[in-house]
PDB file of C-alpha atoms in Angstrom:
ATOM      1  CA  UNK M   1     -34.745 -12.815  30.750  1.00 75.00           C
ATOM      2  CA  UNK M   2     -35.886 -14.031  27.753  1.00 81.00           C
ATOM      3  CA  UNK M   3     -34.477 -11.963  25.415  1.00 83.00           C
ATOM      4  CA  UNK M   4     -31.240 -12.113  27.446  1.00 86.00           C
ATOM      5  CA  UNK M   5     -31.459 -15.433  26.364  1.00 90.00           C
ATOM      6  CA  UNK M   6     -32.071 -15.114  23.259  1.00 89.00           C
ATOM      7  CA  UNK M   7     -28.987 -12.608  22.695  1.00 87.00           C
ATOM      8  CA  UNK M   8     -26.812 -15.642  23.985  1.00 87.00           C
ATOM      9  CA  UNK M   9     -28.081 -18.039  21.177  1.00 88.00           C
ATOM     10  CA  UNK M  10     -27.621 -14.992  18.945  1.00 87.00           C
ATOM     11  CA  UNK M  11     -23.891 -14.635  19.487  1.00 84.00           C
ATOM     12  CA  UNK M  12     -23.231 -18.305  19.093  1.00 87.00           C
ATOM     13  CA  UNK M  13     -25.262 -19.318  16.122  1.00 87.00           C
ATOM     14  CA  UNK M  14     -24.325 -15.924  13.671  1.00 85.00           C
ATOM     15  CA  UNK M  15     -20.794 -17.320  13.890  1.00 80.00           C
ATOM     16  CA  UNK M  16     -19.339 -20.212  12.034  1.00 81.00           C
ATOM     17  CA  UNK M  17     -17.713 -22.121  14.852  1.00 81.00           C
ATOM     18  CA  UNK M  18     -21.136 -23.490  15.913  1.00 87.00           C
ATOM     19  CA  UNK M  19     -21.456 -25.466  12.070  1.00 89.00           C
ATOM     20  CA  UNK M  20     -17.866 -26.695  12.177  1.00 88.00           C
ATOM     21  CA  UNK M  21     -18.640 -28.316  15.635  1.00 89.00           C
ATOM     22  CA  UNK M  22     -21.752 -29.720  14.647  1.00 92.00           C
ATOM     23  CA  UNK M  23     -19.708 -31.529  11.577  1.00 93.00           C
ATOM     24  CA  UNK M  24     -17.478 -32.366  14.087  1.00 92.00           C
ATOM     25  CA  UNK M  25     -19.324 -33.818  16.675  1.00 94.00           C
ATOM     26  CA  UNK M  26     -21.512 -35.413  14.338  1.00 96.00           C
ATOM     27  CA  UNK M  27     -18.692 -37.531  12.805  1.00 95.00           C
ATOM     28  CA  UNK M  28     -16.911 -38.253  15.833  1.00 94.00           C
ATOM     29  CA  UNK M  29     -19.731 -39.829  17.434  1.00 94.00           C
ATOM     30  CA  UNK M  30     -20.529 -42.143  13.783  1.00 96.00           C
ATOM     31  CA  UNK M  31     -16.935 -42.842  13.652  1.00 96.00           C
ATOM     32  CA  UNK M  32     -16.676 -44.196  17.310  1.00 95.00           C
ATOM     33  CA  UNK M  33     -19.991 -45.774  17.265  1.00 95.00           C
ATOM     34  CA  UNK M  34     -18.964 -47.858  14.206  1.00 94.00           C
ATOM     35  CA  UNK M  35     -15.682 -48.754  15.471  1.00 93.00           C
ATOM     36  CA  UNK M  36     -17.137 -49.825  18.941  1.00 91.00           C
ATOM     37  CA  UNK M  37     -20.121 -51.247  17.727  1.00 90.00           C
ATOM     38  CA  UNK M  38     -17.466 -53.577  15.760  1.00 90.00           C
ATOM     39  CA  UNK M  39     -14.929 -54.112  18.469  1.00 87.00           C
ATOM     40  CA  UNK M  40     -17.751 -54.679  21.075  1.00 85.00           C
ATOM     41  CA  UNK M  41     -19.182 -57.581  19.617  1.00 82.00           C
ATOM     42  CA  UNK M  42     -16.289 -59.548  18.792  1.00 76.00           C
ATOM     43  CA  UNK M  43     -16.014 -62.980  19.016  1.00 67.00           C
ATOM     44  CA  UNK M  44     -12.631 -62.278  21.853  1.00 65.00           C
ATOM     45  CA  UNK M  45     -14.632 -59.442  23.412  1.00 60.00           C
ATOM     46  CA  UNK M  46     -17.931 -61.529  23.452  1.00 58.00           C
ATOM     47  CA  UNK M  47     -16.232 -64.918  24.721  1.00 58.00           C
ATOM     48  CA  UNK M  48     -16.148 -65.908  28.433  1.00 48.00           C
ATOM     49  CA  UNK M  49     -13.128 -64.724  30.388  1.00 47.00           C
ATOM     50  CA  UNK M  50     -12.536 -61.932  28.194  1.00 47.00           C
ATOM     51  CA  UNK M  51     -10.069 -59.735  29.656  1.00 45.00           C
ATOM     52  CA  UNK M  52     -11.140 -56.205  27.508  1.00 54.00           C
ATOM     53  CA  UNK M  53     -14.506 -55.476  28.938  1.00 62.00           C
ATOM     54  CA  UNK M  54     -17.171 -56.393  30.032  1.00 68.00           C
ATOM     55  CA  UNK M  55     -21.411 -55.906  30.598  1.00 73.00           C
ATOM     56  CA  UNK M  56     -24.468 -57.021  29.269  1.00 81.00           C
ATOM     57  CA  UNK M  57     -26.062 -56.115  26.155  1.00 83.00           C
ATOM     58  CA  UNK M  58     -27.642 -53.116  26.887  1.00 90.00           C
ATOM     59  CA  UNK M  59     -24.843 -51.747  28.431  1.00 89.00           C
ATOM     60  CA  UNK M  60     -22.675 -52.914  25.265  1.00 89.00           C
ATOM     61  CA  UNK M  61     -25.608 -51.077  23.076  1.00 93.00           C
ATOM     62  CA  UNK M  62     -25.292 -47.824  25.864  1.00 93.00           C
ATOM     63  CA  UNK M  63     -21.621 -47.430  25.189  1.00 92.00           C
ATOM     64  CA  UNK M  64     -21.620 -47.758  21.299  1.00 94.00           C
ATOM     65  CA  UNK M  65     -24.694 -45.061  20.981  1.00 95.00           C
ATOM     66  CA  UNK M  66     -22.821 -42.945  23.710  1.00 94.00           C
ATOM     67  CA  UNK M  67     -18.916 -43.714  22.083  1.00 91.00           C
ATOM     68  CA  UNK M  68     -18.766 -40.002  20.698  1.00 91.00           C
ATOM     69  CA  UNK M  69     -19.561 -38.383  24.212  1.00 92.00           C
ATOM     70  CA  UNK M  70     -15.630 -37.995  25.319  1.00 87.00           C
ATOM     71  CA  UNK M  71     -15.286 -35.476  22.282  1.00 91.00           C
ATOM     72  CA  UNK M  72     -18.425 -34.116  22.707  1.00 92.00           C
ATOM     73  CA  UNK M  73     -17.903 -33.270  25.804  1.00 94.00           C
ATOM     74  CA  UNK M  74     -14.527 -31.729  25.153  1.00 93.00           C
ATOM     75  CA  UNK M  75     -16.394 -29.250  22.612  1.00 93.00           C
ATOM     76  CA  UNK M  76     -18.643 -28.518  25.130  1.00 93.00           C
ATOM     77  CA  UNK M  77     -16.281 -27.905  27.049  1.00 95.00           C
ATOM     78  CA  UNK M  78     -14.621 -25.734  24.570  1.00 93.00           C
ATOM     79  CA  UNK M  79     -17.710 -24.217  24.111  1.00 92.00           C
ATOM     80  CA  UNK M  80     -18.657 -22.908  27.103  1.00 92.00           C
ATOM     81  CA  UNK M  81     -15.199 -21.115  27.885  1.00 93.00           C
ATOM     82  CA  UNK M  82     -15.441 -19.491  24.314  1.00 90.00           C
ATOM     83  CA  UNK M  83     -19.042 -18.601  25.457  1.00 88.00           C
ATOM     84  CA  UNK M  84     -17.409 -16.254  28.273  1.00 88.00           C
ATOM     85  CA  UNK M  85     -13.946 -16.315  27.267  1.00 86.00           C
ATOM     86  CA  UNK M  86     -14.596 -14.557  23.935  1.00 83.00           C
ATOM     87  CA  UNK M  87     -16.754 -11.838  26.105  1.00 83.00           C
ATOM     88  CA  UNK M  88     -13.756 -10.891  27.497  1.00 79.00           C
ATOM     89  CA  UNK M  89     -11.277 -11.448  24.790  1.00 80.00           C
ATOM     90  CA  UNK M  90     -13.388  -8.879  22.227  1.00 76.00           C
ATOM     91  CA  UNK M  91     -14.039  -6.270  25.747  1.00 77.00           C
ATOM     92  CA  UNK M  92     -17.922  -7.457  24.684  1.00 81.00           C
ATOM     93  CA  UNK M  93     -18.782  -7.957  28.483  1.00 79.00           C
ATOM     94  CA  UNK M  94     -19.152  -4.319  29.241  1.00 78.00           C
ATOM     95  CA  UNK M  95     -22.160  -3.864  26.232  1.00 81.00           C
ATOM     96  CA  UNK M  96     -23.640  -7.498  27.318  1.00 80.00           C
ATOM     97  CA  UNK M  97     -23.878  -6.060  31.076  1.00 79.00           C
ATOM     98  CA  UNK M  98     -25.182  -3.037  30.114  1.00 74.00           C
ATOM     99  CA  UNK M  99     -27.725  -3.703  28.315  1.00 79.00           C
ATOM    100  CA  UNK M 100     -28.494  -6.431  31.037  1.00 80.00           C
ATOM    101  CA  UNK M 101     -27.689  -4.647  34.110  1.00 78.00           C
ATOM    102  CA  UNK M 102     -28.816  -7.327  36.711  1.00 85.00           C
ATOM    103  CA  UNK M 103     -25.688  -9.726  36.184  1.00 84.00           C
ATOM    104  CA  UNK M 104     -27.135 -12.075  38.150  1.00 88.00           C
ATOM    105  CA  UNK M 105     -29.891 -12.303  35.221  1.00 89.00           C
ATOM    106  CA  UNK M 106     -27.373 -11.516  32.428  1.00 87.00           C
ATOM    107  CA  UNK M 107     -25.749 -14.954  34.238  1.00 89.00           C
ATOM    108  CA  UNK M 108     -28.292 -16.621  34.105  1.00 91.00           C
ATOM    109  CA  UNK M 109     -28.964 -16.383  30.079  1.00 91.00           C
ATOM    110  CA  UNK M 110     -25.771 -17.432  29.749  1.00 92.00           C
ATOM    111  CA  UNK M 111     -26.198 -20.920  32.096  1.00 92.00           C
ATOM    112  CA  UNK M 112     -29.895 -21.333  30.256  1.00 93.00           C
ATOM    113  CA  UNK M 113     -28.240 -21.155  26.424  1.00 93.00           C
ATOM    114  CA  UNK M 114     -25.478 -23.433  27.458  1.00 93.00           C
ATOM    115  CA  UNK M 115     -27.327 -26.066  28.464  1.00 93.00           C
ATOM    116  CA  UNK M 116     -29.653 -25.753  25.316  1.00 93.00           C
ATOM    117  CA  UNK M 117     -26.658 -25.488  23.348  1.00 94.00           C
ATOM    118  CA  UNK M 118     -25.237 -28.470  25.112  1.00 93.00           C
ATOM    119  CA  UNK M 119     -28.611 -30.248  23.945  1.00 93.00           C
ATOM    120  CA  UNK M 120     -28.486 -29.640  20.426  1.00 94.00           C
ATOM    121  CA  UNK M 121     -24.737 -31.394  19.932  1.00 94.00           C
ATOM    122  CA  UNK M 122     -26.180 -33.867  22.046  1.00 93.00           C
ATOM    123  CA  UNK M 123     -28.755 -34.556  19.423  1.00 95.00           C
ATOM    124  CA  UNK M 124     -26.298 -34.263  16.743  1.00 95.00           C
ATOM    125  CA  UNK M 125     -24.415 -36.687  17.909  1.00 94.00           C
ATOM    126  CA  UNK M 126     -26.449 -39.166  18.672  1.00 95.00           C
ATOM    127  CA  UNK M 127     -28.062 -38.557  15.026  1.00 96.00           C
ATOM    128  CA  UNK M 128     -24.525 -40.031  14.262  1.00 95.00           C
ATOM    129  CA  UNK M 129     -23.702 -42.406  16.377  1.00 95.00           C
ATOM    130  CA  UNK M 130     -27.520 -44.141  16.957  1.00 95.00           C
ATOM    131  CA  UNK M 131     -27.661 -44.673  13.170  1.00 95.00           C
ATOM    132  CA  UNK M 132     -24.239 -45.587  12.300  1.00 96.00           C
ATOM    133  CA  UNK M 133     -24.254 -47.711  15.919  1.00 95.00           C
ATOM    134  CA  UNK M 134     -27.591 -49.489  15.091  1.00 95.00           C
ATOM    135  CA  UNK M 135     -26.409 -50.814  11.932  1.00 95.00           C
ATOM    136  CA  UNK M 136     -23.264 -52.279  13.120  1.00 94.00           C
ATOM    137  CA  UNK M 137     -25.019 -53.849  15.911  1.00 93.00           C
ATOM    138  CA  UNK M 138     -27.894 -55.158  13.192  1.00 93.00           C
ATOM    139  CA  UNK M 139     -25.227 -56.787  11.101  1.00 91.00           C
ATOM    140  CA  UNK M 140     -23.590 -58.548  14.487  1.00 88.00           C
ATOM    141  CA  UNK M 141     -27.196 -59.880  15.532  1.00 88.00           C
ATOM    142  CA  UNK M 142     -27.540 -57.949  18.294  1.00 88.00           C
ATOM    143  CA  UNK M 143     -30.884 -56.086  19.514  1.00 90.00           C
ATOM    144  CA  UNK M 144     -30.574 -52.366  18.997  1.00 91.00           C
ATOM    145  CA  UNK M 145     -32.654 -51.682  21.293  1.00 90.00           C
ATOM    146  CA  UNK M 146     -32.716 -54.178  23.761  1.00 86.00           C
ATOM    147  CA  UNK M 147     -34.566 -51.971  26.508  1.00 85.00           C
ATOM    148  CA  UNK M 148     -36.384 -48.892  27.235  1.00 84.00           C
ATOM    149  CA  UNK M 149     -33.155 -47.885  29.767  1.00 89.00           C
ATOM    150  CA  UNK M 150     -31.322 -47.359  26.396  1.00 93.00           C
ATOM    151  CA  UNK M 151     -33.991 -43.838  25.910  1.00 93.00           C
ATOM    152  CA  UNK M 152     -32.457 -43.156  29.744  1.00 94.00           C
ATOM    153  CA  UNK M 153     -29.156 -43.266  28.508  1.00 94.00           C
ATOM    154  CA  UNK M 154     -29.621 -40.806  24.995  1.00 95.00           C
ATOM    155  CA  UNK M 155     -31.149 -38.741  27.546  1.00 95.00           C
ATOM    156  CA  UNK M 156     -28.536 -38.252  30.264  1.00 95.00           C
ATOM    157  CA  UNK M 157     -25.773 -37.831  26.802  1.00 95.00           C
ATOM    158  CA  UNK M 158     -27.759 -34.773  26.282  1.00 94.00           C
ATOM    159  CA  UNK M 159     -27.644 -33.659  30.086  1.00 95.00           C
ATOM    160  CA  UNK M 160     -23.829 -34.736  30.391  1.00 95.00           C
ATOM    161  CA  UNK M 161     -22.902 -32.580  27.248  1.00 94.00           C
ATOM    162  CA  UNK M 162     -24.793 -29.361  28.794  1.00 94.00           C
ATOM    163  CA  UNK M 163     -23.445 -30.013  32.275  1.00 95.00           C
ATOM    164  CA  UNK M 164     -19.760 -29.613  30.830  1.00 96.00           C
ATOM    165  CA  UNK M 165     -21.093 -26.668  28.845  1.00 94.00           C
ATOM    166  CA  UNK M 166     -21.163 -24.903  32.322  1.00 94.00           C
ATOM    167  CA  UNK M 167     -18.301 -26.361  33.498  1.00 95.00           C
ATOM    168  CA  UNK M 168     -16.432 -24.616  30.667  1.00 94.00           C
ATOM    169  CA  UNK M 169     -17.837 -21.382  31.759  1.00 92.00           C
ATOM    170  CA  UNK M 170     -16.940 -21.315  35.027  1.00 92.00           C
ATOM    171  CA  UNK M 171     -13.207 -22.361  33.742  1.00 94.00           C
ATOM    172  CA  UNK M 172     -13.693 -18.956  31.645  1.00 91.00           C
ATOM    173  CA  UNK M 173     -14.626 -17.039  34.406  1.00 89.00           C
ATOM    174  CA  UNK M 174     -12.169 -18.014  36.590  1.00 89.00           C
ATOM    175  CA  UNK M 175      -9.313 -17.804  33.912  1.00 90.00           C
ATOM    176  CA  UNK M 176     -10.456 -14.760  32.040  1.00 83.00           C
ATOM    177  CA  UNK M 177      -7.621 -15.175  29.644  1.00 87.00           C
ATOM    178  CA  UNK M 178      -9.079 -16.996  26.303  1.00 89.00           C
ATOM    179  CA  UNK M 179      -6.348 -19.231  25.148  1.00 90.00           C
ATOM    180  CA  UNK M 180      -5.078 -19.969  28.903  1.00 93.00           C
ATOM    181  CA  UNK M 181      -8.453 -21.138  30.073  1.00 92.00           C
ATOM    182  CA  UNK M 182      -8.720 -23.582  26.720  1.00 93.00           C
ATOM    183  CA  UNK M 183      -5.268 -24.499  27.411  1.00 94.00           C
ATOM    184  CA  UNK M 184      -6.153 -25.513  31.262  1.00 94.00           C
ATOM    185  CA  UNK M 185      -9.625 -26.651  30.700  1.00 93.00           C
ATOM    186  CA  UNK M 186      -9.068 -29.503  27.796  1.00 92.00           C
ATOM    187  CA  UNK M 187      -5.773 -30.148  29.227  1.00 94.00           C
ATOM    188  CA  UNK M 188      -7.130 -31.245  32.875  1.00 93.00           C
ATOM    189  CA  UNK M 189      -9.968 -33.071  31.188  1.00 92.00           C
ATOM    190  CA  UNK M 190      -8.460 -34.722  28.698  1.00 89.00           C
ATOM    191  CA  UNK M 191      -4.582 -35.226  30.003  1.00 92.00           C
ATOM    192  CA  UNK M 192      -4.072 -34.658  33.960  1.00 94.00           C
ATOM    193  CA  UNK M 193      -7.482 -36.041  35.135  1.00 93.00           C
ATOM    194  CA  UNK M 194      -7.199 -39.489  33.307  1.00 89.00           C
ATOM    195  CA  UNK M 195      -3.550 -40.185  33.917  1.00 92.00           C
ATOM    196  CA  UNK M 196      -4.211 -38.952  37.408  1.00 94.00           C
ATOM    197  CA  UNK M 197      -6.838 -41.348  37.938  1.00 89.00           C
ATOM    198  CA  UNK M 198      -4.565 -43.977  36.377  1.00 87.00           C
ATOM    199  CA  UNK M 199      -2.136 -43.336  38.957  1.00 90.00           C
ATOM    200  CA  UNK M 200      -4.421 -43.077  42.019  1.00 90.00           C
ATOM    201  CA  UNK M 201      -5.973 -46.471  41.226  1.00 84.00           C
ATOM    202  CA  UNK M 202      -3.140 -47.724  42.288  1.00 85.00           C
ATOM    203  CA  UNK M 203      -3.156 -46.526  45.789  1.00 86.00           C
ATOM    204  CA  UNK M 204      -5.906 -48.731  47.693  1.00 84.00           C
ATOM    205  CA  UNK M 205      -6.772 -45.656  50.081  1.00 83.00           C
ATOM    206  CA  UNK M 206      -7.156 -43.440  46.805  1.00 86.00           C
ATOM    207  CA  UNK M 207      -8.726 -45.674  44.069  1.00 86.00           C
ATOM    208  CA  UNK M 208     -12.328 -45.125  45.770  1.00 89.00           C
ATOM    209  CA  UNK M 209     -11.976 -41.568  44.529  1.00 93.00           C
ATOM    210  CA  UNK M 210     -11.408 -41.941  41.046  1.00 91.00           C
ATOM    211  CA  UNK M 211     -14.915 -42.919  40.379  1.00 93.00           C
ATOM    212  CA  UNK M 212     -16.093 -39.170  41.369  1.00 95.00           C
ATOM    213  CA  UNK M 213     -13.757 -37.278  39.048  1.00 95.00           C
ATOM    214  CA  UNK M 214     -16.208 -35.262  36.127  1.00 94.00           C
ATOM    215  CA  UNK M 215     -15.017 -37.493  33.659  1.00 93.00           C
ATOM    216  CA  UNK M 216     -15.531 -40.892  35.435  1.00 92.00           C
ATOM    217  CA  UNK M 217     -19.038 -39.593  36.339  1.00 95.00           C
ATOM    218  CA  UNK M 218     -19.878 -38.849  32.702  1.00 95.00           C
ATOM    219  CA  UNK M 219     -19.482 -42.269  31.624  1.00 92.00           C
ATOM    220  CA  UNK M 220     -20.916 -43.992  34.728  1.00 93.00           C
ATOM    221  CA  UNK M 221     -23.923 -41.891  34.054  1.00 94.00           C
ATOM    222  CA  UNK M 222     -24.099 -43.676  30.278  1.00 92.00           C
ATOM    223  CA  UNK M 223     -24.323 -47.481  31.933  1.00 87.00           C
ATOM    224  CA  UNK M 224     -21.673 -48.513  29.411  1.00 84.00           C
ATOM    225  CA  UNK M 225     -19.592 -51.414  29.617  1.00 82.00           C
ATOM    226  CA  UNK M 226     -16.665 -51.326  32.469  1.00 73.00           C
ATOM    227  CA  UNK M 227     -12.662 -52.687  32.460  1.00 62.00           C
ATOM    228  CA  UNK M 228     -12.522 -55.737  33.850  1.00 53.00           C
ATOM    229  CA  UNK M 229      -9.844 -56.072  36.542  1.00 51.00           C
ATOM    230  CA  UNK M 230     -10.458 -57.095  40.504  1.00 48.00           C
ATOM    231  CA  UNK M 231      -8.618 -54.051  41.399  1.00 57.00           C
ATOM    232  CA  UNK M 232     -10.492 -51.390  39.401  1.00 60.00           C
ATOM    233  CA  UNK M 233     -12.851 -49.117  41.471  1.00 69.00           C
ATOM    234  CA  UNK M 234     -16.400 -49.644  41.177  1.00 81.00           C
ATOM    235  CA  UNK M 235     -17.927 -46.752  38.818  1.00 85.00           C
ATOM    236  CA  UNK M 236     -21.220 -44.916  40.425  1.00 91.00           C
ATOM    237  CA  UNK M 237     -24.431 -45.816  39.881  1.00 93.00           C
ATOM    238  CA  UNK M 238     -26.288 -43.490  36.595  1.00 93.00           C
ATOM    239  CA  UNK M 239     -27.896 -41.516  39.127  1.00 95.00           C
ATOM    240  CA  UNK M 240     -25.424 -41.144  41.271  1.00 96.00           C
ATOM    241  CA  UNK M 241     -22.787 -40.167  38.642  1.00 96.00           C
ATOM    242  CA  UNK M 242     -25.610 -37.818  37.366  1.00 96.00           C
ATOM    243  CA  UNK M 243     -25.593 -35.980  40.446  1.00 97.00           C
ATOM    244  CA  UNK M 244     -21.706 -35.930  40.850  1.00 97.00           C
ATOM    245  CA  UNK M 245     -21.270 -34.208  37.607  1.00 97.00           C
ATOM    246  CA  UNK M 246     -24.373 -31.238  37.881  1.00 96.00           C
ATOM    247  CA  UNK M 247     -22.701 -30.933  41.417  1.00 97.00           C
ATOM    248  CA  UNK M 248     -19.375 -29.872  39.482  1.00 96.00           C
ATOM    249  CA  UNK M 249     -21.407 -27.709  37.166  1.00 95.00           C
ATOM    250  CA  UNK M 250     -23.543 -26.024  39.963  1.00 95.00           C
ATOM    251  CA  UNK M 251     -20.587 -24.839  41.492  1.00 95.00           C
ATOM    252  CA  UNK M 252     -18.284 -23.677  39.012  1.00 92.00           C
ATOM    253  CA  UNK M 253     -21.548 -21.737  37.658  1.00 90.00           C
ATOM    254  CA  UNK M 254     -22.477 -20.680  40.406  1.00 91.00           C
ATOM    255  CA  UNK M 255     -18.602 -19.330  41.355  1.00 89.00           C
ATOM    256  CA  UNK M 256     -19.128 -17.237  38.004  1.00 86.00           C
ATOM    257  CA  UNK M 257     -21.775 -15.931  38.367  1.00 86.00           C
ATOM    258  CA  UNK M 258     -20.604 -14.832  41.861  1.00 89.00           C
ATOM    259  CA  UNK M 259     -17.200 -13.359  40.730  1.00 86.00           C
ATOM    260  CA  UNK M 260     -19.247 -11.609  37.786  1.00 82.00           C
ATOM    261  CA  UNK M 261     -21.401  -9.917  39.902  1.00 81.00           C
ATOM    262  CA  UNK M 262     -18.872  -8.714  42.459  1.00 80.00           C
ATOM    263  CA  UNK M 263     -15.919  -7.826  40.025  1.00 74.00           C
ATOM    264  CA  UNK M 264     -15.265  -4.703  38.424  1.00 69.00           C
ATOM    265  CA  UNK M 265     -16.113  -4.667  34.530  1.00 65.00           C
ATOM    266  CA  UNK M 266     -14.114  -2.377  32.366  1.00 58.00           C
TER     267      UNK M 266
END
């Protein structure tokens, strides 16, 4: 298992997509951290009867350090259907089975490495956006670090990011094509599943739904600020959210590894 594992790291660290990503993930989350560290702390979002958003300073301090995580978790995202996707684009996934032969192991290399992988752009990004964020929220007067839930919240970033990792694999698996499964994966994340939740809030019988979509459960799991807005559904609880979204990623790596082991591999 453990060198299976270590083949998996292999393939995605001796290429140069892994660097570019890191850059990328990296500035994204300094970028957004600045800009809603800034907006954030406001005098019109700080005032009483704001109508942007609303929460109290650690959650304010939660959602600057954690502004980067809807790219990051697109790249993961990205990530983890290249991780497969490129397996079956390059005909690589006959060698990688052979010289694993237990799939179920060969699998589960591939889940362990993605969540690791998942990590480390976790910890790139918050390298960007904690530093960039703290300053911002220095020069406002505003605690940093206001309390020890804030170490909670870096935390579950990191699990969020490898959670979608997997979600992006099963998305390969079940799409074997490459560029379709990109295509279909960032497009439902990042298109389809917010408007949809747009439109389903609403619809009073739907609205208590939205809150459970992957997305929706990523950010609830953060504690960041929320829309203000009597008719906006309540988001989950961290923990709750937390389990929504490793439900999501059980499944869809579980259903790949179950199609992988039953298919035929040519």
């Amino acid at each position: 298992m453990g060198a299976a594992i270590k083949s998996e790291f292999l393939k995605f660290f001796t290429t140069r997509l892994w660097w570019g990503m890191a850059i990328g993930i990296f500035v994204a989350g300094a970028l957004f951290a600045g800009f809603f560290g800034w907006a954030f702390t406001s005098e019109e979002a700080m005032a009483s009867g704001a109508t942007g958003v609303q929460g109290s300073d650690t959650q304010i301090v939660n959602s600057v350090y954690t502004a980067g995580l809807s790219v990051g978790y697109l790249l993961l995202l990205t990530v983890g259907i290249l991780q497969i996707g490129a397996e079956y684009r390059h005909k690589t996934i006959s060698s990688t089975l052979l010289s694993t032969p237990k799939r179920v192991r060969a699998m589960g290399a591939k889940i362990v490495a993605l969540l690791g992988i998942g990590a480390a752009y976790g910890v790139i990004s918050l390298l960007g956006s904690v530093s960039v964020g703290a300053i911002v929220l220095s020069l406002r007067d505003i605690d940093p670090f206001p309390s020890g839930s804030i170490v909670r919240t870096l935390a579950l970033s990191l699990l969020a990011l490898g959670l979608w990792a997997l979600i992006g694999l099963g998305v390969g698996i079940l799409i074997p094509n490459q560029v379709a499964a990109l295509l279909v994966g960032v497009g439902v994340a990042w298109i389809v599943e917010p408007l949809l939740g747009l439109g389903l809030s609403f619809v009073d019988a739907l609205k208590g739904v939205v809150p459970y979509f992957p997305s929706q459960a990523t950010n609830a799991m953060v504690d960041g600020v929320t829309q203000n807005g009597p008719d906006a559904a309540q988001p989950l609880a961290w923990w709750a959210a937390a389990l929504v979204l490793t439900a999501y990623a059980t499944a869809l790596s579980a259903f790949g590894t179950w199609r992988t082991v039953r298919q035929d591999i040519s």
